[in-house]
Amino acid sequence: MSNTNLLDTPIEFLKGVGPQRAQLLRTELGISNYNDLLHHFPFRYVDRSKFYPISTVTDTGTFIQVRGTITHVEVVGEKRSKRIVATLKDSSGTMDLVWFQGLKWVVEFVKPGQQYVVFGKPNEFKGKFNFSHPEIELYEHYIQLGNEGLHGIYSSTERLKNFGLDSKGFFKLIKQLIAQLKGKLPEFLPEKILQKYHFVLREEAWKNIHFPLSSEALKEAEFRLKFEELFIIQMRLLKIKSNRNVYLKGMKFETVGQNFYHFYNNFLPFELTEAQKRVIKEIRTDMKSGKQMNRLLQGDVGSGKTVVALICMLIALDNGYQSSLMAPTEILANQHFQTISELLKDMPVKVGLLTGSTSKKQRELLFDSILKGETHILIGTHALIEDKVKFNNLGLVIIDEQHRFGVEQRSKLWNKSEQFFPHVLVMTATPIPRTLAMTIYGDLDISLINELPPGRKPIQTIHRFDDKRLDVYEFIRKQIASGRQVYIVFPLIEESEKLNYKNLMEGYDMVLQRFPIPEYQISVVHGQMNAKTKDWEMQRFVNGTTQIMVATTVIEVGVNVPNASIMLIESVERFGLSQLHQLRGRVGRGAEQSYCILMSSYKLSREARLRIDTMIKTNDGFEIAEVDLKLRGPGNIEGTQQSGLIDLKLTNIAQDQNIIESARQTAQFFIDNDPSLEQPENASLLQFLRENNKSKTNWGRIS
Ligand code: ADP
Ligand code: MG
């Protein structure tokens, strides 16, 4: 039986499990084989090599271990308050041990005069510390069991605990498992990598992550296994990337010609920022390289990605190719179409728009013109790619605000082609820290616009408590009087759609009372509206018919209304940082000073406070992203859901940035030097990756 098969062994075959517990392990924790159990890591460790003198027990927060002799055991109380109280004494003092259940067992096991080791979290009761239901063991057994070193605490569930699988139960099972795996977890990293990072061997790492003898041993084990976890991901991403380079030839865009220059010299209404120039150069280098481009363009809201997209599409046109620009919503597609049509003025470039609202007749004309190559630039929603739109010669696909697109979807898109596939540029306004980008978008090259166009007045961010609402409304009234528009955003309350709606409608009523029709016109947009009504409401705000837009977070992505100067966010404590930053980015797009007003109640958690302070302190999306990552971990950051990142069991993306870098570098090293892992020294690595990627990257494809 090979090693893989051993780790795939169903969990019921492990000694001490059996069918009933196996069933529970599956349903409660998703542990169905040896490998899953191996990955059930302790969530915390306590030092069981130390005994605390009883007199030094002063806090109730942590697990500790004491040793002493039982001096007294007594049953107190009646019926439901019946309990056993035992007194434990060491040379420094005494404390009580209390049991409310399992009394019979306690009476048999806990005997005066005997020495015990007691482990648990102290409680405070009437000024004295006690243990309730501690783990307790005869001292002589403790010695025999070899309970030395750090002791892992495992998470469990009520039902599992009822079947003996509490933390201690897991401890025993995993001990059993590790014993069984002895000699069966061979090293797969080549010697030079092991040496470079001073890694402990794999088997040792697995043992020490569960049963570390010291905190150094634990650290080494964690380092090694985190690396392993990240390395597998990076190998997969870089393999996808390199496969694309091998299999997909790129169209060579060698010329920068008439359309580009004509636009650049005559129609571009502003000087490009240095950052815009730099990324255009990076993109151009890709597009003329003969390889197919797959690039992520990251730029904070308002950094000017649209014009970069346009310029790239003009370069495609100069080389005789069509382009398409895909937006996530109809309203954004409309906006891009308008912006781009205006920018191109009367240049001989034909721009088409394809959305769900395009009529059948228009559609037919459009399809025909696309097929003939008469339409040079096609702007639209998802329909662009998914429908049977046939291009004459599509050379560049730009995907805007596409953080909902994971690696798997992307690779599907790209793998469609046999030989030539258009260059792909993914644009996102979600700033994410470099190491996270490396993981979510690790199969892409990354360009960054890290500079806003000059002359922007930084948005002023203000925090107001709810009781200042009238002042805030007064301020809004003045802004509207001077011709500005205002967003008022209410939070989504996740538990209930109905509640959301109610929340929003109450908010709407509140706004309506202060800003009555017909003096004021208000748009309302929420998640339960159908797309058509939503678009209509938005459109009224975009074209200035309404002065106020009351909404849930649906306006987060992309909408551009330069005349809007206030973003008022209600119940700000309910929003995540990145979300707040995205919302704030909806204003500050015009010439006027803009404001972001954060409203909250007085009751704020420490984290909510930190989010508000961060928003006030900085407008820098990357700085905000770093804080957000630290606060919430990667699971809540957009894009991670699809990336497989959530599956990270050990790595903390915010804290382990160095390990991510190392894993990336190492993976790159293999991809550069032995992309198919054919060299004998890499054979075990290849074997390992094949086993770990069963359903994912096809490592066999290359060979
Ligand atoms: P985003 O990156 O959020 O998509 P946009 O492309 O919508 O940003 O650009 C925001 C605004 O900035 C637009 O009104 C655009 O015309 C303007 N803009 C873009 N680049 C520059 C520049 N270099 N100088 C001045 N204004 C610019
Ligand atoms: Mg944009």
XYZ file of C-alpha atoms and ligand atoms in Angstrom:
731
model
C 0.000 0.000 0.000
C 1.498 3.327 -0.997
C 1.712 6.278 1.326
C -1.036 8.180 -0.373
C -3.352 5.318 0.089
C -2.462 5.129 3.727
C -3.439 8.774 4.267
C -6.623 8.142 2.309
C -7.624 5.370 4.686
C -11.175 5.948 5.939
C -11.152 7.172 9.491
C -13.108 4.235 10.901
C -10.075 2.044 10.379
C -8.040 3.954 12.905
C -7.837 2.099 16.158
C -10.171 3.674 18.687
C -12.580 5.158 16.145
C -15.068 2.621 14.859
C -18.168 3.235 12.726
C -20.174 5.410 15.120
C -17.446 7.899 15.912
C -16.376 7.855 12.278
C -19.835 8.911 11.220
C -19.781 11.742 13.732
C -16.302 12.862 12.760
C -17.514 13.101 9.205
C -20.677 15.017 9.848
C -19.416 17.220 12.660
C -15.953 18.162 11.471
C -15.606 16.807 7.959
C -12.896 14.405 9.054
C -13.263 11.349 6.884
C -9.798 9.931 6.466
C -6.356 9.802 8.070
C -5.225 12.860 6.185
C -8.137 14.927 7.514
C -7.392 13.914 11.059
C -3.742 14.752 10.584
C -4.884 18.237 9.594
C -7.023 18.678 12.694
C -4.489 20.909 14.371
C -4.495 22.016 17.978
C -5.847 25.547 18.109
C -3.735 26.259 21.140
C -1.007 24.686 23.222
C -0.475 24.680 26.910
C 2.726 23.956 28.671
C 2.177 20.754 30.595
C 5.731 20.452 31.690
C 5.147 23.078 34.348
C 3.117 22.908 37.519
C 1.746 26.104 38.959
C 1.934 26.545 42.708
C -1.702 26.813 43.784
C -1.131 30.137 45.516
C -0.066 31.716 42.218
C -3.334 30.960 40.448
C -4.666 34.441 39.782
C -6.507 34.474 36.547
C -9.329 32.643 34.870
C -8.317 33.075 31.256
C -5.812 30.303 30.624
C -5.399 26.586 31.052
C -2.951 25.675 33.737
C -1.721 22.601 35.454
C -1.291 22.066 39.165
C -0.149 19.108 41.231
C -1.237 18.265 44.731
C -2.777 15.870 47.172
C -6.512 15.563 47.765
C -7.212 16.312 51.391
C -10.964 16.181 51.460
C -13.883 15.049 49.291
C -17.471 15.988 50.051
C -20.875 15.753 48.420
C -22.781 18.998 48.940
C -26.220 20.275 47.921
C -29.414 18.440 47.064
C -30.917 17.197 43.843
C -30.085 19.527 40.997
C -27.505 21.504 42.902
C -25.835 18.343 44.106
C -22.114 18.439 43.493
C -18.815 17.055 44.653
C -16.222 19.372 46.075
C -12.692 18.109 46.591
C -9.839 20.044 48.102
C -6.443 19.899 46.482
C -3.403 20.945 48.458
C 0.169 21.638 47.484
C 2.935 23.225 49.524
C 1.712 26.722 48.649
C -2.001 26.477 49.337
C -5.311 24.796 48.569
C -8.039 25.074 45.980
C -11.357 23.405 45.275
C -12.196 21.045 42.470
C -15.902 20.898 41.644
C -18.001 18.359 39.737
C -21.699 18.621 38.972
C -21.938 15.533 36.825
C -20.418 12.084 36.708
C -20.503 12.082 40.474
C -20.246 8.357 40.769
C -17.057 8.278 38.774
C -15.557 11.095 40.796
C -16.286 9.412 44.091
C -14.517 6.308 42.872
C -11.547 8.053 41.351
C -10.776 11.057 43.511
C -9.536 9.784 46.832
C -8.067 11.652 49.776
C -4.394 11.098 50.348
C -3.518 10.488 46.715
C -1.437 12.728 44.497
C -2.995 14.091 41.309
C -2.190 16.250 38.341
C -5.057 18.605 37.606
C -5.440 20.523 34.382
C -8.053 23.094 33.467
C -9.164 26.686 33.350
C -9.694 28.165 36.817
C -12.987 29.842 37.755
C -13.422 32.509 40.339
C -16.091 31.956 42.971
C -16.535 34.161 46.022
C -13.002 35.502 45.708
C -11.436 32.062 45.501
C -10.210 30.163 42.471
C -11.454 26.692 41.716
C -11.551 24.227 38.876
C -14.810 22.858 37.650
C -14.661 19.575 35.769
C -10.891 19.690 35.331
C -8.902 16.973 33.685
C -7.501 14.937 36.505
C -4.997 12.159 36.573
C -3.101 10.253 39.191
C 0.396 11.653 39.322
C 1.942 8.238 38.838
C -0.123 7.705 35.660
C 0.815 11.116 34.441
C 4.453 10.181 34.681
C 3.850 6.900 32.895
C 1.908 8.507 30.048
C 4.771 10.817 29.243
C 2.670 13.932 29.272
C 5.638 16.162 28.860
C 6.121 19.171 26.594
C 3.431 21.334 25.109
C -0.014 19.946 25.101
C -2.292 20.620 22.161
C -5.870 21.676 22.731
C -8.184 20.483 19.977
C -11.508 21.911 19.001
C -14.464 19.590 19.175
C -18.245 19.714 19.253
C -20.842 18.827 21.851
C -21.862 15.693 20.027
C -18.311 14.493 19.599
C -17.642 15.160 23.252
C -20.561 12.932 24.138
C -18.721 10.164 22.353
C -15.485 10.757 24.179
C -13.920 12.933 21.550
C -13.111 16.003 23.556
C -9.722 17.617 23.247
C -8.151 14.773 25.165
C -9.937 12.225 22.993
C -8.488 13.809 19.875
C -5.110 13.895 21.497
C -5.231 10.136 21.929
C -6.509 9.439 18.421
C -3.858 11.567 16.827
C -1.189 9.990 18.962
C -2.373 6.675 17.580
C -2.353 8.021 14.036
C 1.131 9.485 14.246
C 2.414 6.178 15.579
C 0.850 4.408 12.646
C 2.336 6.855 10.153
C 5.829 6.363 11.439
C 8.136 6.000 8.458
C 5.274 6.675 6.084
C 5.575 10.410 5.583
C 8.615 10.629 3.347
C 10.376 13.860 2.599
C 9.643 15.360 -0.788
C 11.619 18.572 -0.737
C 15.022 18.327 -2.355
C 17.999 18.584 -0.052
C 18.989 22.077 -1.159
C 15.611 23.516 -0.256
C 15.662 21.803 3.113
C 19.031 23.316 3.765
C 18.195 26.746 2.484
C 15.331 27.197 4.937
C 16.639 24.877 7.644
C 13.436 22.895 7.461
C 12.802 20.007 9.774
C 11.894 16.821 7.947
C 8.298 16.281 7.101
C 7.589 13.451 9.452
C 9.111 15.308 12.332
C 7.098 18.402 11.481
C 3.854 16.453 11.535
C 4.689 14.881 14.824
C 5.779 18.124 16.408
C 2.812 20.145 15.309
C 0.687 17.807 17.392
C 3.087 16.865 20.150
C 5.816 19.460 20.457
C 8.368 18.910 23.151
C 9.259 22.574 23.232
C 8.062 25.826 21.778
C 11.082 25.832 19.445
C 10.076 22.456 18.080
C 6.563 23.768 17.577
C 7.788 26.845 15.744
C 9.916 24.750 13.413
C 7.039 22.429 12.701
C 4.690 25.291 11.983
C 7.183 26.971 9.704
C 7.703 23.810 7.720
C 4.017 22.943 7.399
C 2.906 26.463 6.591
C 5.505 26.518 3.892
C 4.201 23.221 2.594
C 0.643 24.500 2.519
C 1.604 27.645 0.626
C 4.085 25.928 -1.618
C 1.425 23.584 -2.970
C -0.754 26.573 -3.859
C 2.096 28.465 -5.475
C 3.218 25.475 -7.504
C -0.314 25.103 -8.764
C -0.704 28.775 -9.677
C 2.655 29.036 -11.356
C 2.009 25.815 -13.198
C -1.253 27.185 -14.555
C 0.649 30.254 -15.594
C 3.470 28.379 -17.229
C 1.105 25.958 -18.954
C -0.573 28.926 -20.521
C 2.729 30.195 -21.805
C 3.547 26.819 -23.246
C 0.200 26.087 -24.826
C -1.191 29.451 -25.769
C 0.698 31.452 -28.285
C 0.200 35.176 -27.982
C -0.675 37.525 -30.748
C 2.128 39.937 -31.344
C 1.065 43.545 -31.150
C 4.150 45.064 -32.641
C 3.010 48.459 -33.751
C 1.873 51.462 -31.862
C 0.163 53.350 -34.584
C -2.253 55.831 -35.878
C -5.141 55.311 -33.502
C -3.003 55.403 -30.445
C -1.083 58.512 -31.453
C -4.073 60.319 -32.787
C -5.910 59.780 -29.538
C -2.912 60.496 -27.368
C -2.053 63.752 -29.114
C -5.477 65.128 -29.853
C -8.120 63.670 -27.601
C -6.611 62.682 -24.303
C -8.039 65.386 -22.037
C -5.271 65.246 -19.469
C -1.666 64.281 -18.970
C -1.329 60.652 -17.895
C 0.091 60.088 -14.458
C 3.505 58.455 -14.230
C 1.843 55.329 -12.855
C -0.551 55.159 -15.792
C 2.360 55.511 -18.216
C 4.296 52.799 -16.435
C 1.475 50.254 -16.493
C 0.712 50.972 -20.139
C 4.349 50.200 -20.878
C 4.149 46.955 -18.905
C 1.025 45.916 -20.757
C 2.517 46.818 -24.095
C 5.615 44.794 -23.389
C 3.413 41.778 -22.709
C 1.338 42.269 -25.798
C 4.281 42.360 -28.143
C 6.169 39.528 -26.465
C 4.639 36.712 -28.447
C 3.239 35.287 -25.231
C -0.356 35.616 -24.267
C -0.778 38.324 -21.656
C -2.518 37.590 -18.374
C -2.175 40.630 -16.259
C -3.935 42.060 -13.262
C -4.181 45.819 -13.138
C -4.668 46.974 -9.596
C -5.544 50.565 -8.952
C -7.482 52.233 -6.230
C -10.843 53.764 -7.082
C -10.371 56.861 -9.177
C -6.821 56.033 -10.195
C -7.788 56.137 -13.861
C -7.966 52.559 -15.037
C -10.543 53.240 -17.744
C -8.287 55.367 -19.870
C -5.514 52.790 -19.539
C -7.960 50.194 -20.812
C -8.908 52.407 -23.696
C -5.330 53.048 -24.718
C -4.588 49.325 -24.710
C -7.618 48.711 -26.875
C -6.384 51.331 -29.313
C -3.046 49.570 -29.519
C -4.902 46.349 -30.309
C -6.737 48.201 -33.043
C -3.481 49.558 -34.423
C -2.449 45.954 -34.864
C -5.669 45.041 -36.586
C -7.408 43.399 -33.638
C -10.746 43.859 -31.931
C -11.095 44.287 -28.175
C -13.775 43.763 -25.634
C -14.295 45.342 -22.257
C -16.398 43.395 -19.827
C -18.090 44.993 -16.828
C -19.850 43.200 -13.975
C -23.113 45.137 -14.232
C -25.204 46.721 -16.899
C -24.922 50.168 -15.421
C -21.152 49.982 -15.438
C -21.128 48.716 -18.990
C -23.297 51.680 -19.946
C -20.969 54.029 -18.174
C -17.889 52.652 -19.855
C -19.617 52.898 -23.189
C -20.477 56.533 -22.626
C -17.073 57.503 -21.259
C -15.200 55.772 -24.016
C -17.447 57.026 -26.784
C -16.985 60.568 -25.504
C -13.234 60.217 -25.207
C -12.968 58.934 -28.764
C -15.214 61.739 -30.022
C -15.174 61.543 -33.797
C -12.220 59.245 -34.196
C -12.989 56.529 -36.738
C -13.285 53.853 -34.077
C -16.509 51.929 -33.834
C -17.601 51.098 -30.306
C -20.477 48.697 -29.614
C -22.494 48.039 -26.485
C -23.948 44.657 -25.596
C -25.984 44.142 -22.438
C -29.114 42.372 -21.337
C -31.100 45.369 -22.506
C -29.818 45.315 -26.048
C -32.849 44.571 -28.203
C -32.965 41.572 -30.442
C -32.771 43.687 -33.519
C -29.837 45.769 -32.302
C -28.214 42.583 -31.228
C -28.390 41.073 -34.690
C -26.905 44.149 -36.268
C -24.209 44.241 -33.631
C -23.325 40.557 -34.009
C -23.026 40.998 -37.721
C -20.794 44.015 -37.366
C -18.615 42.224 -34.806
C -18.261 39.205 -37.017
C -17.269 41.355 -39.959
C -14.760 43.197 -37.828
C -16.484 46.524 -38.286
C -17.013 47.014 -34.575
C -13.580 47.563 -33.096
C -14.366 47.765 -29.444
C -17.196 45.871 -27.811
C -18.276 46.885 -24.337
C -20.717 44.859 -22.292
C -21.585 42.537 -19.479
C -20.836 38.823 -19.047
C -22.901 38.157 -22.136
C -19.862 39.181 -24.128
C -17.924 36.092 -23.307
C -20.595 33.584 -22.562
C -22.925 34.233 -25.463
C -22.240 33.115 -28.924
C -20.652 36.379 -29.855
C -18.353 35.686 -32.771
C -15.518 38.072 -33.301
C -13.629 38.587 -36.463
C -10.303 38.719 -34.671
C -10.489 39.354 -30.966
C -7.101 40.341 -29.636
C -7.675 41.749 -26.171
C -10.175 41.053 -23.417
C -10.375 43.454 -20.507
C -12.327 42.440 -17.439
C -13.236 45.298 -15.135
C -13.833 45.033 -11.388
C -13.608 41.334 -11.696
C -12.702 40.272 -8.196
C -15.507 37.753 -8.328
C -13.540 35.766 -10.819
C -11.396 33.083 -9.215
C -8.445 31.196 -10.598
C -10.593 28.279 -11.648
C -13.007 30.441 -13.621
C -10.139 32.271 -15.201
C -8.413 29.113 -16.245
C -11.653 27.881 -17.775
C -11.892 31.040 -19.767
C -8.341 30.763 -20.953
C -8.340 27.099 -21.659
C -11.123 27.555 -24.180
C -8.659 28.359 -26.856
C -6.651 25.918 -28.868
C -3.927 28.056 -30.303
C -4.348 31.775 -30.115
C -6.212 33.319 -27.290
C -6.628 37.046 -26.779
C -4.542 38.921 -24.306
C -6.317 39.291 -20.996
C -6.224 42.238 -18.641
C -8.119 41.989 -15.369
C -8.745 45.307 -13.644
C -9.605 45.589 -9.991
C -10.109 48.445 -7.587
C -9.889 46.190 -4.570
C -6.506 46.947 -3.144
C -5.007 43.888 -1.595
C -1.628 43.459 0.008
C 1.078 42.073 -2.226
C 1.355 38.696 -0.591
C -2.375 38.192 -0.706
C -2.447 39.197 -4.370
C 0.324 36.687 -4.928
C -1.960 34.036 -3.604
C -5.320 35.042 -5.041
C -3.996 36.218 -8.363
C -0.820 34.206 -8.284
C -1.263 33.005 -11.837
C -1.267 36.554 -13.174
C 1.359 39.201 -13.637
C 0.536 42.250 -11.624
C 0.623 45.930 -12.522
C -0.110 48.608 -10.041
C -1.370 52.170 -10.398
C -0.192 53.609 -7.138
C -0.912 57.244 -7.789
C -4.070 59.309 -8.184
C -4.447 61.929 -10.904
C -3.256 65.321 -9.686
C -5.522 68.032 -8.391
C -7.911 65.767 -6.573
C -9.070 67.127 -3.293
C -8.700 64.337 -0.785
C -12.057 63.257 0.567
C -12.669 64.454 4.101
C -13.863 61.689 6.334
C -15.861 62.553 9.420
C -17.388 60.486 12.187
C -20.666 61.609 13.777
C -22.795 59.946 16.395
C -26.468 59.407 15.642
C -27.629 62.288 17.821
C -25.949 64.704 15.430
C -28.116 63.572 12.550
C -29.954 66.880 12.228
C -26.677 68.752 11.807
C -25.587 66.230 9.236
C -28.850 66.623 7.335
C -28.442 70.368 7.416
C -25.006 69.982 5.880
C -26.444 67.732 3.193
C -29.166 70.294 2.488
C -26.537 72.954 1.828
C -24.569 70.682 -0.476
C -27.692 69.878 -2.460
C -28.560 73.591 -2.589
C -25.224 74.224 -4.253
C -25.968 71.573 -6.839
C -24.284 68.480 -5.414
C -25.690 64.971 -5.007
C -25.616 62.665 -2.023
C -25.400 58.936 -1.319
C -26.969 57.583 1.847
C -26.057 53.975 2.479
C -27.626 51.557 4.929
C -26.027 48.319 6.005
C -27.078 44.883 4.951
C -28.127 42.816 7.876
C -27.160 39.362 6.879
C -29.601 37.307 8.876
C -32.659 38.388 7.053
C -33.571 39.790 3.692
C -36.822 41.084 5.104
C -35.041 42.915 7.856
C -32.739 44.518 5.327
C -35.617 45.791 3.413
C -37.336 47.086 6.525
C -34.155 48.708 7.680
C -33.700 50.416 4.372
C -37.307 51.518 4.153
C -37.260 52.989 7.632
C -34.132 54.821 6.648
C -35.807 55.979 3.490
C -38.753 57.324 5.475
C -36.391 59.149 7.760
C -34.645 60.740 4.804
C -37.961 61.509 3.145
C -39.194 63.406 6.193
C -36.233 65.726 6.051
C -35.998 65.924 2.285
C -39.602 65.950 1.101
C -40.792 65.466 -2.437
C -41.158 67.432 -4.701
C -38.468 69.786 -3.479
C -36.112 66.823 -3.411
C -36.002 63.727 -5.591
C -34.740 60.483 -4.175
C -33.569 57.226 -5.773
C -33.838 54.002 -3.828
C -31.835 50.924 -4.665
C -31.764 47.639 -2.809
C -31.009 44.003 -3.298
C -34.569 42.800 -3.680
C -35.257 44.980 -6.686
C -35.130 43.441 -10.092
C -32.254 44.507 -12.260
C -34.358 46.691 -14.483
C -35.862 48.817 -11.716
C -32.474 49.037 -10.086
C -30.884 50.318 -13.253
C -33.663 52.784 -13.774
C -33.272 54.176 -10.258
C -29.515 54.384 -10.630
C -29.826 56.017 -13.998
C -31.998 58.742 -12.498
C -29.243 59.500 -10.046
C -26.516 59.289 -12.659
C -28.283 61.798 -14.911
C -29.046 64.152 -12.047
C -32.815 63.733 -11.868
C -32.517 62.729 -8.240
C -30.285 64.418 -5.695
C -30.214 61.667 -3.126
C -29.544 57.985 -3.554
C -30.670 55.831 -0.662
C -29.200 52.381 -1.002
C -27.806 49.256 0.486
C -24.315 48.382 -0.614
C -25.274 47.581 -4.193
C -23.650 50.816 -5.303
C -20.315 49.589 -4.070
C -18.875 48.633 -7.379
C -17.862 51.156 -9.947
C -20.641 53.734 -10.321
C -19.237 57.072 -11.376
C -21.184 60.222 -10.541
C -18.610 63.016 -10.327
C -21.236 65.435 -9.078
C -21.875 63.400 -5.926
C -19.995 64.996 -3.057
C -21.300 63.252 0.039
C -21.214 59.631 1.021
C -23.199 59.222 4.209
C -22.854 55.763 5.725
C -25.393 54.800 8.374
C -24.588 52.267 11.131
C -20.999 52.366 10.051
C -20.097 49.822 12.723
C -21.741 47.168 10.580
C -19.437 47.628 7.620
C -16.074 46.087 6.943
C -13.131 48.329 6.219
C -12.651 47.442 2.587
C -16.314 47.934 1.996
C -16.190 51.374 3.601
C -13.259 52.300 1.467
C -15.039 51.168 -1.679
C -18.084 53.173 -0.713
C -16.048 56.261 -0.014
C -14.510 55.907 -3.453
C -17.890 56.722 -4.993
C -17.341 60.389 -4.121
C -14.364 62.653 -4.661
C -14.537 62.128 -8.383
C -15.330 65.688 -9.379
C -13.782 69.086 -8.838
C -15.632 69.818 -5.591
C -14.521 68.963 -2.093
C -16.155 65.678 -1.115
C -17.077 64.225 2.244
C -17.542 60.798 3.699
C -19.678 60.903 6.818
C -19.642 57.869 9.067
C -22.652 57.671 11.369
C -22.783 55.395 14.365
C -24.351 54.898 17.736
C -22.311 55.528 20.863
C -21.901 51.832 21.423
C -18.822 50.862 19.475
C -16.653 47.808 19.766
C -12.904 48.250 19.809
C -12.682 46.924 16.292
C -15.408 49.220 14.998
C -13.551 52.106 16.595
C -10.349 51.021 14.853
C -12.121 50.797 11.500
C -13.548 54.280 11.881
C -10.207 55.697 12.974
C -8.464 54.044 10.053
C -10.964 55.546 7.626
C -10.425 58.989 9.093
C -6.677 58.618 9.125
C -6.036 57.494 5.585
C -7.371 57.476 2.048
C -4.803 54.932 0.940
C -6.526 51.740 -0.122
C -3.488 49.572 0.480
C -2.988 50.821 3.985
C -6.642 50.110 4.623
C -6.362 46.675 3.102
C -3.489 45.807 5.435
C -5.514 46.794 8.478
C -8.523 44.929 7.164
C -6.502 41.808 6.579
C -5.187 41.923 10.117
C -8.644 42.493 11.556
C -10.550 39.913 9.623
C -8.161 37.493 8.072
C -8.259 36.666 4.396
C -11.549 34.799 4.435
C -13.562 37.969 4.321
C -11.562 39.752 1.742
C -13.070 39.813 -1.662
C -11.630 37.368 -4.107
C -10.477 34.922 -1.494
C -13.650 32.878 -1.562
C -12.815 31.570 -4.969
C -9.123 31.246 -4.413
C -9.015 28.228 -2.170
C -7.348 30.445 0.383
C -10.014 29.760 2.902
C -8.730 26.234 3.051
C -5.505 27.388 4.583
C -5.382 25.551 7.854
C -2.191 26.876 9.363
C -1.100 29.951 7.542
C -2.202 33.354 8.685
C -2.032 35.437 5.537
C -1.571 38.620 7.504
C 1.239 37.347 9.691
C 3.030 34.874 7.515
C 3.947 37.134 4.650
C 7.581 36.025 4.699
C 6.632 32.410 4.328
C 4.376 33.283 1.405
C 7.306 35.006 -0.268
C 9.561 32.011 0.335
C 6.996 29.572 -0.970
C 6.493 31.693 -4.051
C 10.232 32.004 -4.685
C 10.777 28.317 -4.243
C 7.915 27.423 -6.549
C 9.231 29.869 -9.107
C 12.625 28.242 -8.818
C 11.205 24.853 -9.755
C 9.050 26.234 -12.552
C 12.055 28.055 -14.012
C 14.540 25.225 -13.725
C 12.548 22.068 -14.098
C 8.979 22.983 -15.033
C 7.881 19.393 -15.588
C 9.833 18.129 -12.595
C 11.612 15.549 -14.696
C 14.932 15.591 -12.926
C 15.479 12.632 -10.625
C 16.066 14.839 -7.597
C 12.561 16.256 -8.074
C 10.816 12.932 -8.511
C 9.431 12.792 -5.009
C 8.222 16.363 -5.303
C 6.376 15.503 -8.486
C 4.847 12.498 -6.813
C 3.776 14.585 -3.859
C 2.182 17.290 -5.984
C 0.314 14.748 -8.036
C -1.137 13.282 -4.894
C -2.081 16.670 -3.529
C -3.611 18.059 -6.644
C -5.716 15.170 -7.724
C -8.571 17.226 -9.046
C -6.756 20.408 -9.787
C -3.757 21.118 -11.978
C -2.920 18.336 -14.255
C 0.708 17.591 -13.610
C 0.549 14.797 -16.052
C -0.368 17.017 -18.923
C 3.133 18.244 -19.569
C 5.005 14.991 -19.582
P -11.082 53.929 -11.842
O -9.642 53.540 -11.760
O -11.732 53.974 -10.510
O -11.835 53.135 -12.859
P -11.625 56.048 -13.667
O -10.972 55.427 -14.828
O -13.101 56.012 -13.594
O -11.031 55.424 -12.326
O -11.079 57.521 -13.530
C -11.582 58.413 -12.575
C -11.599 59.817 -13.114
O -10.290 60.320 -13.260
C -12.236 59.917 -14.476
O -13.081 61.037 -14.473
C -11.062 60.106 -15.413
O -11.395 60.846 -16.559
C -10.077 60.860 -14.561
N -8.672 60.653 -14.910
C -8.080 59.490 -15.241
N -6.768 59.654 -15.456
C -6.501 60.960 -15.240
C -5.320 61.767 -15.301
N -4.130 61.247 -15.622
N -5.438 63.071 -15.011
C -6.627 63.601 -14.660
N -7.773 62.913 -14.604
C -7.728 61.596 -14.885
Mg -13.439 51.872 -13.031
